[in-house]
Coordinates of C-alpha atoms in Angstrom, one line a residue:
X23 CA 0.0 0.0 0.0
X24 CA 1.0 3.7 -0.2
X25 CA 0.2 7.1 1.1
X26 CA -1.9 7.7 -2.0
X27 CA -4.0 4.6 -1.2
X28 CA -4.7 6.1 2.3
X29 CA -5.6 9.4 0.8
X30 CA -8.0 7.8 -1.7
X31 CA -9.6 5.7 1.1
X32 CA -10.3 8.8 3.2
X33 CA -11.9 10.5 0.2
X34 CA -13.9 7.6 -1.2
X35 CA -14.2 5.0 1.5
X36 CA -13.1 1.4 1.4
X37 CA -14.3 -2.2 1.1
X38 CA -13.1 -5.4 2.6
X39 CA -13.9 -9.1 1.9
X40 CA -14.1 -10.7 5.3
X41 CA -15.7 -13.9 4.1
X42 CA -13.0 -16.1 5.6
X43 CA -14.2 -15.1 9.1
X44 CA -16.0 -17.7 11.1
X45 CA -19.8 -17.2 10.9
X46 CA -22.1 -19.1 13.3
X47 CA -25.9 -19.0 13.2
X48 CA -27.9 -19.6 16.4
X49 CA -31.6 -20.4 16.1
X50 CA -34.2 -21.7 18.5
X51 CA -36.4 -20.2 21.2
X52 CA -33.6 -20.1 23.8
X53 CA -30.9 -18.5 21.5
X54 CA -30.8 -15.1 23.3
X55 CA -30.8 -16.6 26.8
X56 CA -28.2 -19.2 25.9
X57 CA -25.8 -16.8 24.1
X58 CA -26.3 -14.3 26.9
X59 CA -24.9 -16.8 29.3
X60 CA -21.8 -17.4 27.1
X61 CA -20.5 -13.9 26.4
X62 CA -19.5 -10.8 28.3
X63 CA -21.9 -8.4 26.6
X64 CA -25.6 -8.2 27.2
X65 CA -27.2 -9.9 24.2
X66 CA -30.7 -8.7 25.4
X67 CA -29.5 -5.2 24.4
X68 CA -28.8 -6.3 20.8
X69 CA -30.8 -4.3 18.3
X70 CA -31.4 -5.1 14.7
X71 CA -29.0 -3.4 12.4
X72 CA -26.1 -2.9 14.9
X73 CA -23.4 -5.4 15.8
X74 CA -22.6 -6.0 19.4
X75 CA -18.9 -6.7 20.3
X76 CA -18.4 -9.4 23.0
X77 CA -15.8 -11.8 24.4
X78 CA -16.2 -15.5 25.0
X79 CA -14.2 -16.6 28.0
X80 CA -13.2 -19.6 30.1
X81 CA -14.2 -20.1 33.7
X82 CA -10.8 -18.5 34.6
X83 CA -11.6 -15.4 32.6
X84 CA -9.2 -16.1 29.7
X85 CA -10.3 -15.5 26.1
X86 CA -11.8 -18.2 23.9
X87 CA -12.4 -15.5 21.3
X88 CA -13.6 -12.0 20.6
X89 CA -16.8 -11.8 18.5
X90 CA -19.4 -9.6 16.9
X91 CA -23.0 -10.6 17.4
X92 CA -25.7 -9.7 14.9
X93 CA -29.5 -9.9 14.9
X94 CA -31.0 -11.6 11.8
X95 CA -34.7 -12.0 12.3
X96 CA -35.3 -15.3 14.0
X97 CA -31.5 -16.0 14.3
X98 CA -28.4 -14.6 15.8
X99 CA -25.2 -14.5 13.8
X100 CA -21.8 -14.5 15.5
X101 CA -18.6 -13.8 13.5
X102 CA -15.0 -14.2 14.7
X103 CA -11.5 -14.6 13.4
X104 CA -11.0 -17.5 11.0
X105 CA -8.4 -19.1 13.2
X106 CA -11.2 -19.9 15.7
X107 CA -13.2 -22.2 13.4
X108 CA -12.2 -25.4 15.1
X109 CA -12.3 -24.2 18.7
X110 CA -15.1 -21.7 19.1
X111 CA -18.0 -23.8 17.8
X112 CA -16.9 -26.6 20.1
X113 CA -16.8 -24.2 23.0
X114 CA -20.4 -23.2 22.4
X115 CA -21.6 -26.7 21.7
X116 CA -20.2 -27.9 25.0
X117 CA -22.8 -25.8 26.9
X118 CA -25.9 -26.6 24.8
X119 CA -27.5 -29.2 27.0
X120 CA -31.3 -28.8 27.4
X121 CA -31.6 -25.6 25.5
X122 CA -33.8 -25.0 22.5
X123 CA -30.8 -23.9 20.5
X124 CA -29.3 -25.0 17.2
X125 CA -25.8 -23.9 16.2
X126 CA -24.8 -24.0 12.5
X127 CA -21.4 -23.1 11.0
X128 CA -22.3 -20.9 8.0
X129 CA -18.8 -19.9 7.1
X130 CA -18.8 -21.6 3.7
X131 CA -22.4 -20.6 2.8
X132 CA -22.4 -16.9 3.7
X133 CA -20.1 -14.2 2.5
X134 CA -19.3 -11.1 4.5
X135 CA -18.5 -7.7 2.9
X136 CA -17.6 -4.7 5.0
X137 CA -17.9 -1.1 3.8
X138 CA -16.1 1.6 5.8
X139 CA -16.1 5.3 5.3
X140 CA -19.0 5.0 2.9
X141 CA -22.3 6.9 3.0
X142 CA -24.2 4.4 0.9
X143 CA -26.3 1.9 2.7
X144 CA -27.5 -0.6 0.1
X145 CA -31.2 -1.0 0.4
X146 CA -31.4 -4.5 -1.0
X147 CA -29.7 -6.3 1.9
X148 CA -31.9 -7.6 4.7
X149 CA -29.0 -8.9 6.7
X150 CA -26.7 -5.9 7.5
X151 CA -25.3 -4.5 10.6
X152 CA -23.4 -1.3 11.6
X153 CA -20.0 -2.3 12.9
X154 CA -16.7 -0.7 13.8
X155 CA -13.9 -3.0 12.6
X156 CA -11.2 -0.7 11.5
X157 CA -11.6 2.3 13.8
X158 CA -14.3 4.0 11.8
X159 CA -18.1 3.4 11.4
X160 CA -18.8 0.7 8.8
X161 CA -21.5 -1.5 7.4
X162 CA -21.4 -5.4 7.4
X163 CA -23.3 -7.1 4.6
X164 CA -24.1 -10.8 4.8
X165 CA -25.0 -12.5 1.5
X166 CA -25.3 -15.9 -0.1
X167 CA -22.2 -17.1 -2.0
X168 CA -23.9 -17.0 -5.3
X169 CA -24.6 -13.3 -4.9
X170 CA -21.1 -12.4 -4.0
X171 CA -19.3 -11.7 -7.3
X172 CA -22.0 -9.4 -8.7
X173 CA -22.4 -7.5 -5.5
X174 CA -18.7 -7.1 -4.9
X175 CA -18.2 -5.7 -8.4
X176 CA -21.0 -3.2 -7.8
X177 CA -19.9 -2.1 -4.4
X178 CA -16.1 -2.0 -5.0
X179 CA -16.5 0.5 -7.8
X180 CA -14.9 3.8 -6.7
X181 CA -13.9 2.4 -3.3
X182 CA -10.4 1.4 -2.1
X183 CA -10.2 -2.4 -1.8
X184 CA -8.5 -3.5 1.4
X185 CA -5.5 -5.9 1.1
X186 CA -4.0 -7.5 4.2
X187 CA -1.4 -4.8 4.7
X188 CA -3.9 -1.9 4.3
X189 CA -6.4 -3.6 6.7
X190 CA -3.6 -4.1 9.2
X191 CA -2.4 -0.5 9.1
X192 CA -5.9 0.8 9.8
X193 CA -6.4 -1.7 12.6
X194 CA -3.1 -0.8 14.2
X195 CA -3.6 2.9 13.9
X196 CA -7.0 2.5 15.5
X197 CA -5.4 0.4 18.4
X198 CA -7.7 -2.6 17.7
X199 CA -6.4 -5.9 19.0
X200 CA -6.6 -9.0 16.8
X201 CA -6.8 -12.7 17.5
X202 CA -3.4 -14.3 17.1
X203 CA -1.6 -11.0 17.5
X204 CA -2.7 -9.1 20.7
X205 CA -5.4 -11.7 21.6
X206 CA -5.0 -15.4 22.5
X207 CA -6.0 -18.0 25.0
X208 CA -3.7 -16.5 27.6
X209 CA -5.3 -13.1 27.4
X210 CA -7.6 -11.6 30.0
X211 CA -10.0 -9.2 28.2
X212 CA -9.1 -6.2 30.4
X213 CA -5.4 -6.6 29.5
X214 CA -6.4 -5.8 25.9
X215 CA -8.7 -2.9 26.8
X216 CA -11.8 -5.0 25.8
X217 CA -13.4 -4.1 29.1
X218 CA -14.2 -0.7 27.5
X219 CA -16.0 -2.1 24.5
X220 CA -16.9 -5.8 25.0
X221 CA -17.9 -6.2 28.6
X222 CA -21.2 -5.3 30.4
X223 CA -20.5 -5.3 34.1
X224 CA -24.2 -5.0 34.9
X225 CA -25.6 -8.1 33.2
X226 CA -26.4 -11.5 34.6
X227 CA -24.1 -14.4 35.0
X228 CA -21.8 -15.7 32.2
X229 CA -18.9 -18.1 32.1
X230 CA -15.8 -16.3 33.5
X231 CA -17.8 -13.4 35.1
X232 CA -16.5 -14.0 38.6
X233 CA -12.9 -13.5 37.5
X234 CA -13.5 -10.5 35.3
X235 CA -15.5 -8.8 38.0
X236 CA -12.8 -9.4 40.5
X237 CA -10.3 -7.8 38.1
X238 CA -12.5 -4.7 38.0
X239 CA -12.7 -4.5 41.8
X240 CA -8.9 -4.8 42.1
X241 CA -8.6 -2.0 39.5
X242 CA -5.7 -3.2 37.4
X243 CA -4.1 -6.0 35.5
X244 CA -0.4 -6.8 35.4
X245 CA 0.1 -5.9 31.7
X246 CA -1.8 -3.6 29.3
X247 CA -2.2 -3.3 25.6
X248 CA -0.2 -0.2 24.6
X249 CA 0.7 1.9 21.6
X250 CA 4.4 2.5 20.8
X251 CA 6.1 4.8 18.3
X252 CA 9.7 4.7 17.2
X253 CA 11.8 7.6 18.3
X254 CA 15.0 6.4 16.6
X255 CA 16.5 3.4 14.9
X256 CA 14.9 1.1 12.3
X257 CA 11.5 -0.4 11.7
X258 CA 9.5 -2.0 14.5
X259 CA 8.7 -5.7 14.2
X260 CA 6.2 -8.0 15.8
X261 CA 7.8 -10.2 18.5
X262 CA 10.4 -7.6 19.5
X263 CA 11.1 -7.6 23.2
X264 CA 11.0 -4.3 25.2
X265 CA 13.6 -3.3 27.7
X266 CA 14.1 -0.2 29.9
X267 CA 17.9 -0.4 29.4
X268 CA 20.4 -1.8 27.0
X269 CA 22.1 -3.8 29.8
X270 CA 22.7 -7.3 28.6
X271 CA 21.2 -8.8 31.7
X272 CA 18.1 -6.7 31.8
X273 CA 14.7 -8.4 31.9
X274 CA 12.1 -7.8 29.3
X275 CA 9.2 -5.5 30.4
X276 CA 7.0 -6.1 27.4
X277 CA 6.7 -7.2 23.8
X278 CA 5.5 -5.8 20.5
X279 CA 2.7 -7.8 18.8
X280 CA 1.9 -5.9 15.6
X281 CA 3.8 -3.2 13.7
X282 CA 3.4 -1.0 10.7
X283 CA 4.6 2.2 9.0
X284 CA 2.1 5.0 9.7
X285 CA 1.8 7.3 6.6
X286 CA -0.1 9.7 8.8
X287 CA 2.5 10.0 11.6
X288 CA 5.4 9.3 9.2
X289 CA 6.9 6.9 11.7
X290 CA 7.0 3.2 12.6
X291 CA 4.2 2.4 15.1
X292 CA 3.4 -0.8 17.0
X293 CA 0.9 -2.4 19.4
X294 CA 2.2 -4.5 22.3
X295 CA 2.0 -5.3 25.9
X296 CA 3.8 -3.4 28.7
X297 CA 4.1 -4.5 32.3
X298 CA 2.3 -2.3 34.8
X299 CA 4.5 0.3 36.3
X300 CA 7.1 0.2 33.5
X301 CA 8.8 3.4 32.1
X302 CA 7.0 4.9 29.1
X303 CA 10.0 6.6 27.3
X304 CA 13.5 5.7 26.1
X305 CA 12.5 2.0 25.7
X306 CA 14.6 -0.4 23.6
X307 CA 12.8 -2.7 21.2
X308 CA 15.0 -5.7 20.5
X309 CA 13.9 -7.9 17.6
X310 CA 13.4 -11.6 18.1
X311 CA 15.7 -12.1 15.2
X312 CA 19.2 -11.4 16.6
X313 CA 20.3 -10.0 13.2
X314 CA 17.6 -7.2 13.3
X315 CA 18.4 -3.7 14.4
X316 CA 17.3 -2.3 17.8
X317 CA 15.0 0.7 17.9
X318 CA 14.2 3.2 20.6
X319 CA 10.5 3.6 21.3
X320 CA 8.1 5.5 23.5
X321 CA 4.6 4.9 24.6
X322 CA 1.9 6.6 22.4
X323 CA -1.8 7.1 23.3
X324 CA -4.3 4.9 21.5
X325 CA -5.7 5.3 18.9
X326 CA -2.7 6.6 17.0
X327 CA -4.9 8.3 14.5
X328 CA -8.3 9.5 16.0

């Protein structure tokens, strides 16, 4: 991608094919009650036409996945990162016991197009939801596979088509964590800042609620998702360890998880985790590859680009 692509996106909006994401369909009279007991958000507050972000957690409060929930008539749709296709459906199925709930994996039958920065809301889509996936208001369109090619051609005209690097840049600049990068099975939602967007602390019981509520009462976690900006040196790389000093025996105080060149800030930027109480300036990012160059970084507020 280039700075010209970013300028064009801001002028004309963009479009992303997110069809590889896991898409689960819940039907049955108990679908709302069941899903509400599985996720951190209050599914009862879900409204037609607006996606609800939520986390699925273990009994110990660790992530099984971060999801978006959509209302689709007599069904609920849940979409999540493609890497969760094997584990997340099994996690839900485990708790369907005497519930009137049917779970179907619709990943191969339903395509997902996301429009962002666009003013047009196509009128001929019954299954659509407002969703913020890249740090800006966007529109999700769910459609059958046989409609995809014609619809894509129509909607992509005049818009910037997201490739992987462009989508990653927008995500990182917006400070949005991603499964497999900032999020994983060892992550507590508050560590990644998901308590601000994905958790309803006033809803009823769900799996993992006790631990997550306890974290809120304590008031802190031991590490926190943080934005970093290079102040000198080379490019920033995912996996680089963070140190408060160049001393050979120093212990790492954090790690970078995603990195990109910001055309807006004209500097390398990164997301990563920093231990609580660590310095915020004059940090050393040391690449996992010993042949890579070190860089000096400082903490930068998120999002990088409002």
